[in-house]
Short mmCIF file of C-alpha atoms and ligand atoms in Angstrom, two decimals:
data_model
loop_
_atom_site.label_atom_id
_atom_site.label_comp_id
_atom_site.label_asym_id
_atom_site.label_seq_id
_atom_site.Cartn_x
_atom_site.Cartn_y
_atom_site.Cartn_z
CA MET A 19 24.19 -237.95 42.63
CA THR A 20 23.94 -238.63 38.17
CA ASP A 21 26.27 -236.04 36.32
CA ILE A 22 24.47 -235.32 33.76
CA LEU A 23 20.59 -236.95 32.99
CA ILE A 24 19.44 -237.38 29.26
CA VAL A 25 16.23 -237.44 28.12
CA GLY A 26 15.56 -239.23 25.04
CA GLY A 27 17.64 -242.19 24.14
CA GLY A 28 17.45 -242.22 20.50
CA VAL A 29 21.05 -241.17 18.51
CA ILE A 30 21.64 -238.46 19.91
CA GLY A 31 21.31 -239.65 23.59
CA LEU A 32 22.90 -242.69 23.01
CA LEU A 33 26.22 -241.32 21.15
CA LEU A 34 25.65 -237.88 23.65
CA ALA A 35 26.40 -241.20 26.82
CA ARG A 36 28.66 -242.07 25.48
CA GLU A 37 31.10 -239.53 24.28
CA LEU A 38 30.69 -238.69 28.57
CA VAL A 39 30.98 -241.53 29.84
CA LYS A 40 34.19 -242.08 28.03
CA GLN A 41 35.52 -238.97 29.89
CA SER A 42 34.30 -240.98 33.27
CA ILE A 43 31.35 -238.40 33.47
CA SER A 44 28.02 -240.61 35.62
CA VAL A 45 25.20 -240.49 33.57
CA ALA A 46 21.42 -242.03 33.73
CA ILE A 47 19.21 -242.48 29.74
CA VAL A 48 16.12 -241.85 30.78
CA ASP A 49 13.25 -242.65 27.77
CA SER A 50 9.99 -243.21 27.26
CA GLY A 51 10.20 -246.83 25.33
CA GLU A 52 12.76 -248.76 24.22
CA LEU A 53 15.27 -247.30 23.40
CA GLY A 54 16.29 -246.10 19.96
CA ARG A 55 13.36 -247.12 18.48
CA GLU A 56 11.85 -243.94 17.47
CA ALA A 57 13.12 -241.63 14.75
CA SER A 58 16.67 -243.00 14.33
CA TRP A 59 15.56 -246.69 13.89
CA ALA A 60 13.38 -245.33 11.31
CA GLY A 61 15.77 -243.85 8.99
CA GLY A 62 17.94 -244.72 6.23
CA GLY A 63 21.30 -243.72 7.72
CA ILE A 64 22.92 -242.23 5.09
CA VAL A 65 26.06 -240.65 6.23
CA SER A 66 25.22 -237.09 3.98
CA PRO A 67 22.30 -234.51 3.90
CA LEU A 68 20.08 -235.42 0.82
CA TYR A 69 20.93 -232.59 -1.53
CA PRO A 70 24.51 -230.59 0.52
CA TRP A 71 24.60 -227.50 -1.47
CA ASN A 72 21.47 -226.55 -0.33
CA TYR A 73 22.33 -226.86 3.49
CA SER A 74 23.31 -223.60 5.74
CA LYS A 75 26.83 -223.23 6.19
CA PRO A 76 25.97 -224.64 10.74
CA VAL A 77 24.45 -227.59 8.74
CA THR A 78 27.20 -228.38 6.64
CA ALA A 79 29.73 -228.30 9.24
CA LEU A 80 28.57 -230.47 11.42
CA ALA A 81 27.68 -233.18 8.76
CA ASN A 82 31.16 -232.79 7.50
CA TRP A 83 32.83 -232.85 10.94
CA ALA A 84 30.66 -236.25 11.20
CA GLN A 85 31.03 -238.03 8.43
CA GLN A 86 35.03 -237.65 8.71
CA ALA A 87 33.83 -239.06 12.02
CA TYR A 88 31.37 -241.98 10.57
CA PRO A 89 34.13 -244.98 9.43
CA ASN A 90 36.06 -244.67 12.89
CA LEU A 91 33.04 -244.72 14.87
CA ALA A 92 31.92 -247.49 13.28
CA ALA A 93 34.73 -249.28 13.68
CA GLU A 94 35.44 -248.52 17.45
CA LEU A 95 31.87 -249.40 18.38
CA ALA A 96 31.72 -253.12 16.75
CA VAL A 97 35.10 -252.89 19.38
CA GLU A 98 33.69 -252.05 22.09
CA SER A 99 30.00 -253.46 21.51
CA GLY A 100 30.50 -256.59 20.15
CA ILE A 101 27.91 -255.25 17.52
CA ASP A 102 29.11 -253.93 14.26
CA PRO A 103 27.59 -251.01 13.07
CA GLU A 104 27.62 -252.17 9.00
CA PHE A 105 29.73 -248.31 7.90
CA ASN A 106 28.85 -249.52 4.47
CA PRO A 107 31.00 -247.08 2.00
CA CYS A 108 28.89 -247.62 -0.95
CA GLY A 109 29.15 -243.93 -2.48
CA LEU A 110 26.23 -242.35 -3.92
CA MET A 111 24.65 -241.43 -7.52
CA MET A 112 22.99 -238.41 -7.52
CA LEU A 113 20.68 -238.92 -11.50
CA ASP A 114 20.11 -236.09 -12.73
CA PRO A 115 20.11 -233.20 -10.11
CA PRO A 116 19.32 -229.85 -10.75
CA GLY A 117 22.10 -226.77 -11.18
CA LYS A 118 25.40 -229.26 -12.30
CA ASP A 119 27.42 -226.01 -11.74
CA ARG A 120 26.00 -225.11 -8.58
CA ILE A 121 26.77 -228.79 -7.68
CA LEU A 122 30.58 -229.02 -9.23
CA ASP A 123 31.00 -225.53 -7.28
CA TRP A 124 29.76 -226.12 -3.82
CA ALA A 125 31.94 -229.28 -4.30
CA SER A 126 35.27 -227.86 -5.00
CA VAL A 127 34.54 -224.95 -2.22
CA ASN A 128 33.72 -228.29 0.29
CA GLN A 129 36.72 -230.14 -1.28
CA LYS A 130 34.13 -233.45 -1.78
CA ALA A 131 35.56 -235.16 -5.02
CA VAL A 132 31.80 -235.31 -7.19
CA GLN A 133 32.68 -237.35 -11.14
CA LEU A 134 30.32 -236.31 -13.16
CA LEU A 135 28.96 -239.62 -15.31
CA SER A 136 27.37 -239.70 -18.50
CA ALA A 137 24.18 -241.79 -18.03
CA GLN A 138 26.78 -244.67 -20.01
CA GLN A 139 29.20 -244.67 -17.41
CA ALA A 140 26.04 -244.31 -14.91
CA LEU A 141 25.12 -247.83 -15.64
CA ALA A 142 28.25 -248.85 -16.25
CA LYS A 143 28.49 -248.49 -12.47
CA GLU A 144 24.64 -250.06 -11.80
CA SER A 145 23.82 -252.27 -14.60
CA ALA A 146 20.57 -253.08 -12.79
CA LEU A 147 18.92 -249.16 -13.70
CA GLY A 148 16.35 -248.80 -15.60
CA CYS A 149 14.90 -245.14 -15.67
CA GLY A 150 16.57 -243.17 -18.16
CA LEU A 151 19.16 -240.15 -17.74
CA ASP A 152 21.39 -237.22 -19.00
CA TYR A 153 23.91 -237.81 -16.11
CA ALA A 154 24.09 -238.74 -12.53
CA VAL A 155 26.86 -237.11 -9.84
CA TRP A 156 29.41 -240.20 -8.33
CA TRP A 157 30.09 -239.23 -4.45
CA PRO A 158 32.23 -241.68 -3.27
CA HIS A 159 32.38 -240.14 0.01
CA ILE A 160 29.51 -240.83 1.13
CA GLY A 161 28.17 -243.97 2.78
CA ASN A 162 25.27 -245.38 4.65
CA ILE A 163 25.21 -246.66 8.52
CA ARG A 164 23.02 -249.37 9.14
CA ASN A 165 21.34 -247.22 11.32
CA PRO A 166 18.99 -250.03 14.07
CA ARG A 167 23.02 -251.68 13.92
CA LEU A 168 23.98 -248.55 15.68
CA LEU A 169 21.75 -247.85 17.96
CA ARG A 170 22.01 -251.73 19.35
CA SER A 171 25.32 -251.45 19.58
CA LEU A 172 25.27 -247.72 21.18
CA TYR A 173 23.42 -249.86 23.69
CA ALA A 174 24.91 -252.57 24.27
CA TYR A 175 28.34 -250.25 25.14
CA LEU A 176 26.31 -247.74 27.48
CA LYS A 177 24.53 -250.91 29.38
CA MET A 178 28.67 -252.31 30.13
CA SER A 179 29.80 -249.07 31.71
CA ASP A 180 29.43 -248.49 34.96
CA HIS A 181 28.80 -244.27 34.52
CA CYS A 182 25.93 -245.48 32.69
CA LYS A 183 21.84 -245.99 33.92
CA VAL A 184 18.88 -246.91 31.87
CA TYR A 185 15.49 -246.07 32.41
CA SER A 186 13.64 -247.27 29.38
CA HIS A 187 9.71 -247.19 29.49
CA THR A 188 9.82 -244.17 31.69
CA GLU A 189 8.12 -240.68 30.44
CA VAL A 190 9.63 -237.67 31.74
CA GLU A 191 6.94 -235.92 33.34
CA SER A 192 8.16 -232.86 34.69
CA ILE A 193 11.73 -230.51 34.57
CA ARG A 194 12.24 -227.89 37.69
CA GLU A 195 15.51 -226.34 38.91
CA SER A 196 16.14 -226.67 43.09
CA LYS A 197 17.82 -223.58 44.08
CA SER A 198 21.33 -225.03 44.36
CA GLY A 199 21.07 -225.70 40.93
CA GLN A 200 20.12 -228.88 40.17
CA VAL A 201 18.19 -230.56 37.67
CA ASP A 202 15.04 -233.09 38.88
CA ILE A 203 13.21 -234.76 36.42
CA ILE A 204 9.89 -236.16 37.47
CA ALA A 205 9.19 -239.68 35.54
CA VAL A 206 6.11 -242.39 36.21
CA GLY A 207 6.32 -240.98 40.11
CA LYS A 208 10.34 -241.37 39.66
CA LYS A 209 12.52 -238.38 41.29
CA LEU A 210 15.75 -238.34 39.49
CA THR A 211 17.89 -235.26 40.08
CA ALA A 212 21.59 -234.35 38.44
CA SER A 213 23.90 -231.85 38.29
CA LYS A 214 22.90 -230.72 34.06
CA ALA A 215 20.23 -232.45 32.03
CA VAL A 216 19.76 -232.17 27.97
CA ILE A 217 16.39 -232.77 26.46
CA CYS A 218 17.68 -235.03 23.77
CA ALA A 219 14.05 -235.81 22.95
CA GLY A 220 14.01 -235.26 18.92
CA ALA A 221 10.20 -234.97 17.95
CA TRP A 222 8.44 -234.50 21.20
CA THR A 223 11.82 -231.90 22.27
CA GLY A 224 8.67 -229.36 21.16
CA LYS A 225 5.92 -231.04 23.66
CA LEU A 226 8.74 -230.83 26.86
CA LEU A 227 9.87 -227.75 26.41
CA GLY A 228 6.53 -225.98 25.53
CA ALA A 229 5.44 -227.62 28.81
CA LEU A 230 9.09 -225.28 30.58
CA GLY A 231 7.13 -222.53 28.45
CA VAL A 232 10.06 -222.18 26.16
CA ASP A 233 9.16 -222.07 22.95
CA THR A 234 10.75 -224.18 20.37
CA PRO A 235 10.09 -224.91 17.15
CA ILE A 236 10.46 -228.76 16.51
CA GLN A 237 7.73 -230.03 15.03
CA PRO A 238 7.25 -233.86 13.83
CA VAL A 239 7.25 -234.33 10.33
CA ARG A 240 7.10 -238.58 8.78
CA GLY A 241 8.43 -240.23 6.51
CA GLN A 242 7.98 -243.60 5.63
CA MET A 243 10.21 -246.36 4.50
CA LEU A 244 10.09 -250.02 2.36
CA ILE A 245 12.67 -252.28 2.43
CA PHE A 246 13.24 -255.34 0.28
CA GLU A 247 15.33 -258.43 0.16
CA PRO A 248 16.65 -258.59 -3.17
CA ARG A 249 19.83 -260.99 -4.67
CA PRO A 250 22.90 -259.25 -3.09
CA GLY A 251 24.68 -257.03 -5.28
CA LEU A 252 21.62 -255.96 -7.32
CA ILE A 253 22.99 -251.81 -6.87
CA ASN A 254 25.56 -251.80 -4.79
CA SER A 255 25.93 -247.97 -4.70
CA MET A 256 22.92 -245.19 -2.81
CA ILE A 257 21.01 -244.16 -5.54
CA LEU A 258 19.28 -240.62 -5.61
CA HIS A 259 16.40 -239.57 -8.12
CA GLN A 260 13.88 -237.06 -7.44
CA GLY A 261 13.91 -236.98 -3.72
CA ARG A 262 13.68 -240.90 -3.53
CA TYR A 263 16.31 -243.37 -2.96
CA LEU A 264 17.76 -247.15 -2.51
CA ILE A 265 20.06 -247.30 0.10
CA PRO A 266 21.94 -251.04 0.04
CA ARG A 267 22.96 -252.38 3.38
CA LEU A 268 26.33 -254.76 3.47
CA ASP A 269 23.68 -257.83 3.34
CA GLY A 270 21.98 -256.95 0.34
CA ARG A 271 19.08 -255.40 1.05
CA ILE A 272 17.66 -252.44 -0.48
CA LEU A 273 15.69 -249.88 1.56
CA VAL A 274 13.62 -247.23 -0.35
CA GLY A 275 12.85 -243.56 1.03
CA SER A 276 10.88 -241.84 1.96
CA THR A 277 7.85 -239.53 1.83
CA LEU A 278 7.38 -236.47 3.85
CA GLU A 279 4.26 -236.06 5.64
CA TYR A 280 3.18 -233.15 8.08
CA THR A 281 0.39 -235.48 10.37
CA GLY A 282 1.30 -234.30 13.58
CA PHE A 283 2.55 -237.44 15.74
CA ASP A 284 0.86 -239.87 13.93
CA LYS A 285 2.73 -242.88 13.55
CA ALA A 286 0.58 -244.81 11.32
CA THR A 287 1.78 -246.24 7.65
CA THR A 288 -0.80 -245.55 4.70
CA LYS A 289 -1.01 -247.70 1.75
CA GLU A 290 -0.51 -244.32 -0.46
CA ALA A 291 2.84 -244.39 0.99
CA ARG A 292 3.22 -247.35 -0.02
CA GLU A 293 2.38 -247.47 -3.97
CA LEU A 294 4.58 -244.19 -3.60
CA LEU A 295 7.27 -245.44 -2.92
CA LEU A 296 7.27 -248.96 -4.77
CA GLU A 297 6.62 -246.75 -7.97
CA GLN A 298 10.25 -245.18 -7.61
CA ALA A 299 11.39 -248.21 -6.77
CA PHE A 300 10.58 -249.98 -9.72
CA LYS A 301 10.86 -246.86 -11.72
CA LEU A 302 14.47 -247.13 -10.73
CA VAL A 303 15.03 -250.44 -10.17
CA PRO A 304 12.61 -252.89 -11.88
CA GLU A 305 14.01 -255.84 -10.91
CA LEU A 306 12.68 -255.03 -7.53
CA ARG A 307 9.06 -255.42 -9.49
CA SER A 308 10.33 -259.58 -8.75
CA VAL A 309 10.85 -258.62 -4.89
CA PRO A 310 8.62 -259.43 -1.92
CA VAL A 311 8.51 -255.96 0.36
CA GLU A 312 9.83 -257.00 3.63
CA ALA A 313 8.87 -254.51 5.58
CA HIS A 314 6.87 -251.08 5.51
CA TRP A 315 7.32 -248.06 8.62
CA SER A 316 7.53 -244.71 9.73
CA GLY A 317 9.02 -242.34 11.67
CA LEU A 318 8.90 -239.17 13.50
CA ARG A 319 11.35 -236.49 12.31
CA PRO A 320 12.35 -233.43 14.38
CA GLY A 321 11.45 -231.19 11.18
CA SER A 322 13.17 -228.05 12.69
CA PRO A 323 14.23 -224.15 10.57
CA HIS A 324 16.25 -225.55 8.06
CA GLY A 325 17.45 -228.59 10.23
CA ILE A 326 19.02 -226.68 11.96
CA PRO A 327 19.49 -228.71 15.44
CA PHE A 328 19.17 -226.77 19.01
CA ILE A 329 22.44 -226.97 20.66
CA GLY A 330 22.51 -225.72 23.90
CA LYS A 331 21.77 -224.76 26.98
CA VAL A 332 18.17 -223.77 27.55
CA PRO A 333 17.11 -220.05 27.73
CA GLY A 334 16.38 -219.26 31.26
CA TRP A 335 18.20 -222.51 32.59
CA SER A 336 21.27 -222.49 34.49
CA ASN A 337 21.52 -226.03 33.99
CA LEU A 338 19.27 -227.28 31.44
CA TYR A 339 20.55 -227.91 27.80
CA VAL A 340 19.04 -229.09 24.81
CA ASN A 341 19.80 -231.35 21.68
CA ALA A 342 17.41 -231.35 19.91
CA GLY A 343 15.98 -230.84 16.36
CA HIS A 344 17.87 -232.22 13.39
CA PHE A 345 15.27 -233.12 11.15
CA ARG A 346 16.67 -235.29 8.09
CA ASN A 347 19.75 -235.64 8.95
CA GLY A 348 19.88 -236.93 12.19
CA LEU A 349 22.15 -240.13 11.75
CA VAL A 350 24.77 -238.16 9.95
CA LEU A 351 25.70 -235.07 12.16
CA ALA A 352 24.63 -237.29 15.55
CA PRO A 353 28.62 -237.43 15.87
CA ALA A 354 29.49 -233.47 15.53
CA SER A 355 26.52 -232.19 17.97
CA VAL A 356 26.90 -235.11 20.43
CA ARG A 357 30.94 -233.32 20.58
CA LEU A 358 29.77 -229.94 20.47
CA MET A 359 27.32 -230.83 23.31
CA ARG A 360 30.17 -231.50 25.33
CA ASN A 361 32.20 -229.51 24.47
CA LEU A 362 29.41 -227.21 25.56
CA LEU A 363 28.82 -229.63 28.92
CA LEU A 364 32.49 -229.88 29.93
CA ASN A 365 33.79 -226.08 29.26
CA GLU A 366 35.82 -227.62 26.37
CA GLU A 367 36.97 -225.66 23.17
CA PRO A 368 33.99 -225.91 20.63
CA ILE A 369 34.56 -228.12 17.46
CA VAL A 370 32.55 -225.74 15.32
CA ASP A 371 31.08 -222.17 16.80
CA PRO A 372 28.05 -223.09 18.61
CA GLY A 373 26.35 -219.33 18.57
CA PRO A 374 24.47 -220.88 15.19
CA TYR A 375 23.11 -223.95 16.98
CA ASP A 376 22.12 -222.06 20.52
CA PRO A 377 18.14 -221.79 21.54
CA LEU A 378 18.83 -217.97 21.04
CA THR A 379 19.70 -217.65 18.32
CA PRO A 380 16.69 -216.11 15.72
CA ARG A 381 16.55 -218.85 13.06
CA PRO A 382 14.97 -218.64 9.95
CA SER A 383 11.72 -217.51 9.28
CA SER A 384 10.36 -221.28 11.51
CA ASP A 385 8.09 -221.53 8.42
CA MET A 386 10.31 -223.22 6.72
CA PHE A 387 10.68 -226.79 8.04
C1 FAD B 164 11.86 -242.30 7.45
C2 FAD B 164 13.04 -242.03 8.27
C3 FAD B 164 14.28 -241.41 7.43
C4 FAD B 164 15.43 -240.48 7.74
N1 FAD B 164 16.70 -240.78 6.66
C5 FAD B 164 18.04 -240.23 7.37
C6 FAD B 164 19.07 -240.75 6.90
O1 FAD B 164 19.59 -241.70 5.98
N2 FAD B 164 20.45 -240.15 7.40
C7 FAD B 164 20.61 -239.39 9.17
O2 FAD B 164 21.19 -238.59 8.72
N3 FAD B 164 18.72 -239.42 9.09
C8 FAD B 164 18.17 -239.63 8.62
N4 FAD B 164 16.46 -239.24 8.85
C9 FAD B 164 16.59 -238.73 10.02
C10 FAD B 164 17.17 -239.49 11.67
O3 FAD B 164 16.69 -240.15 11.73
C11 FAD B 164 16.83 -238.48 12.66
O4 FAD B 164 16.86 -236.94 12.80
C12 FAD B 164 17.22 -238.79 14.17
O5 FAD B 164 16.52 -239.92 14.23
C13 FAD B 164 17.17 -237.76 14.95
O6 FAD B 164 17.67 -238.35 16.51
P1 FAD B 164 16.80 -238.21 18.46
O7 FAD B 164 17.87 -239.05 18.91
O8 FAD B 164 16.55 -236.89 18.23
O9 FAD B 164 15.37 -238.44 17.65
P2 FAD B 164 14.37 -240.01 18.44
O10 FAD B 164 15.16 -240.74 17.52
O11 FAD B 164 12.84 -239.89 18.01
O12 FAD B 164 14.79 -240.14 19.56
C14 FAD B 164 14.07 -239.31 20.64
C15 FAD B 164 14.02 -240.02 21.70
O13 FAD B 164 13.20 -239.81 22.91
C16 FAD B 164 12.40 -240.89 23.42
N5 FAD B 164 11.46 -240.03 24.25
C17 FAD B 164 10.56 -238.88 23.99
N6 FAD B 164 9.66 -238.06 24.37
C18 FAD B 164 10.30 -238.27 25.60
C19 FAD B 164 9.62 -237.84 27.06
N7 FAD B 164 8.61 -237.30 28.30
N8 FAD B 164 10.39 -238.98 28.82
C20 FAD B 164 11.24 -239.65 28.21
N9 FAD B 164 11.90 -239.79 26.43
C21 FAD B 164 11.22 -239.50 25.86
C22 FAD B 164 11.62 -240.98 22.66
O14 FAD B 164 10.85 -242.32 23.62
C23 FAD B 164 12.78 -241.00 21.88
O15 FAD B 164 13.21 -242.70 22.34
C24 FAD B 164 15.16 -239.76 8.70
C25 FAD B 164 14.62 -240.85 9.72
C26 FAD B 164 13.79 -241.08 8.93
C27 FAD B 164 12.41 -241.00 9.95
#
């Protein structure tokens, strides 16, 4: 029998599976579609919360742990799978972020070496910048991960493992716990049984838990992105201005993100979002006007109150767990989030206090997604 069943093969489910097979635990991953093709594929891959000083301690604790882990994780995966997830330690430049003193205080308390740049210094670093600015804050330690490659690399690694079974295009319909404590999962007519199960179903987690009578405030929040393939080196760092950002990949491509839309499970892309993102991209880097858009896509973030993920036992269940609700930060938080999940599943010393993520811990008001 499988030790641990994982429902959902996004970055959280796949990285959790890697954590567990490395401990010789047998796992099975069940996903309703192709593995890794939902929010985790759609995201930008910035390895930091966007305006980190605005986040609560529980999000910061996981982000700090994960930021330390990312460079090694990417290097290990490149060797293990033959697919390099291309961690790009390019730094992030924030243009005119409001509340300079608060940012510098936060950075000092959290030991982040940020630098205040004059407009002239910012332009010397990124000469393609077109918008006027007063100052910039430079975060040299922030990188980005090429998330589609991260997912392909995780999948390739897991396919090679004797400890992992994968069921794609297998939608989980119901979950039960037997008297002996085993968890049964019914998925397209198949029954899969394991000692424990973890729901890592991203934006769909609220639906799955709701069917079990467990109310969890996770809701889909759509985000749209564009990608350009300009000349290599047009920009070298990530650039963030008024909530929109440009992300350079190692091959020179530039992503533009993103929107934040409460449109339920609708994953359509829209003309309005395309125009909004183009307008921002052209304002930041006018040379992009002459570069065609290579692709436009959207994904559904697992929105949760204040972006604090739910990590722990599902209330009322002995062997069913949840690891979901990472909202805008699932890629950055993933390594820490899954390590904490592993700690709880295997009764290890936790890397951080698990209390704030426990599904039973009351959350700050749930209308604040
Ligand atoms: C436009 C955009 C930009 C983003 N940018 C960033 C960023 O720069 N940095 C960052 O850290 N984060 C970013 N994010 C957020 C990040 O992508 C998400 O928080 C993260 O991917 C969530 O991962 P997940 O594994 O929980 O969910 P998902 O990747 O959505 O995976 C959930 C999986 O569960 C499966 N599933 C659902 N229901 C069932 C079922 N009933 N049975 C079986 N399987 C099921 C789905 O098919 C899916 O594969 C961004 C997101 C978007 C959309």
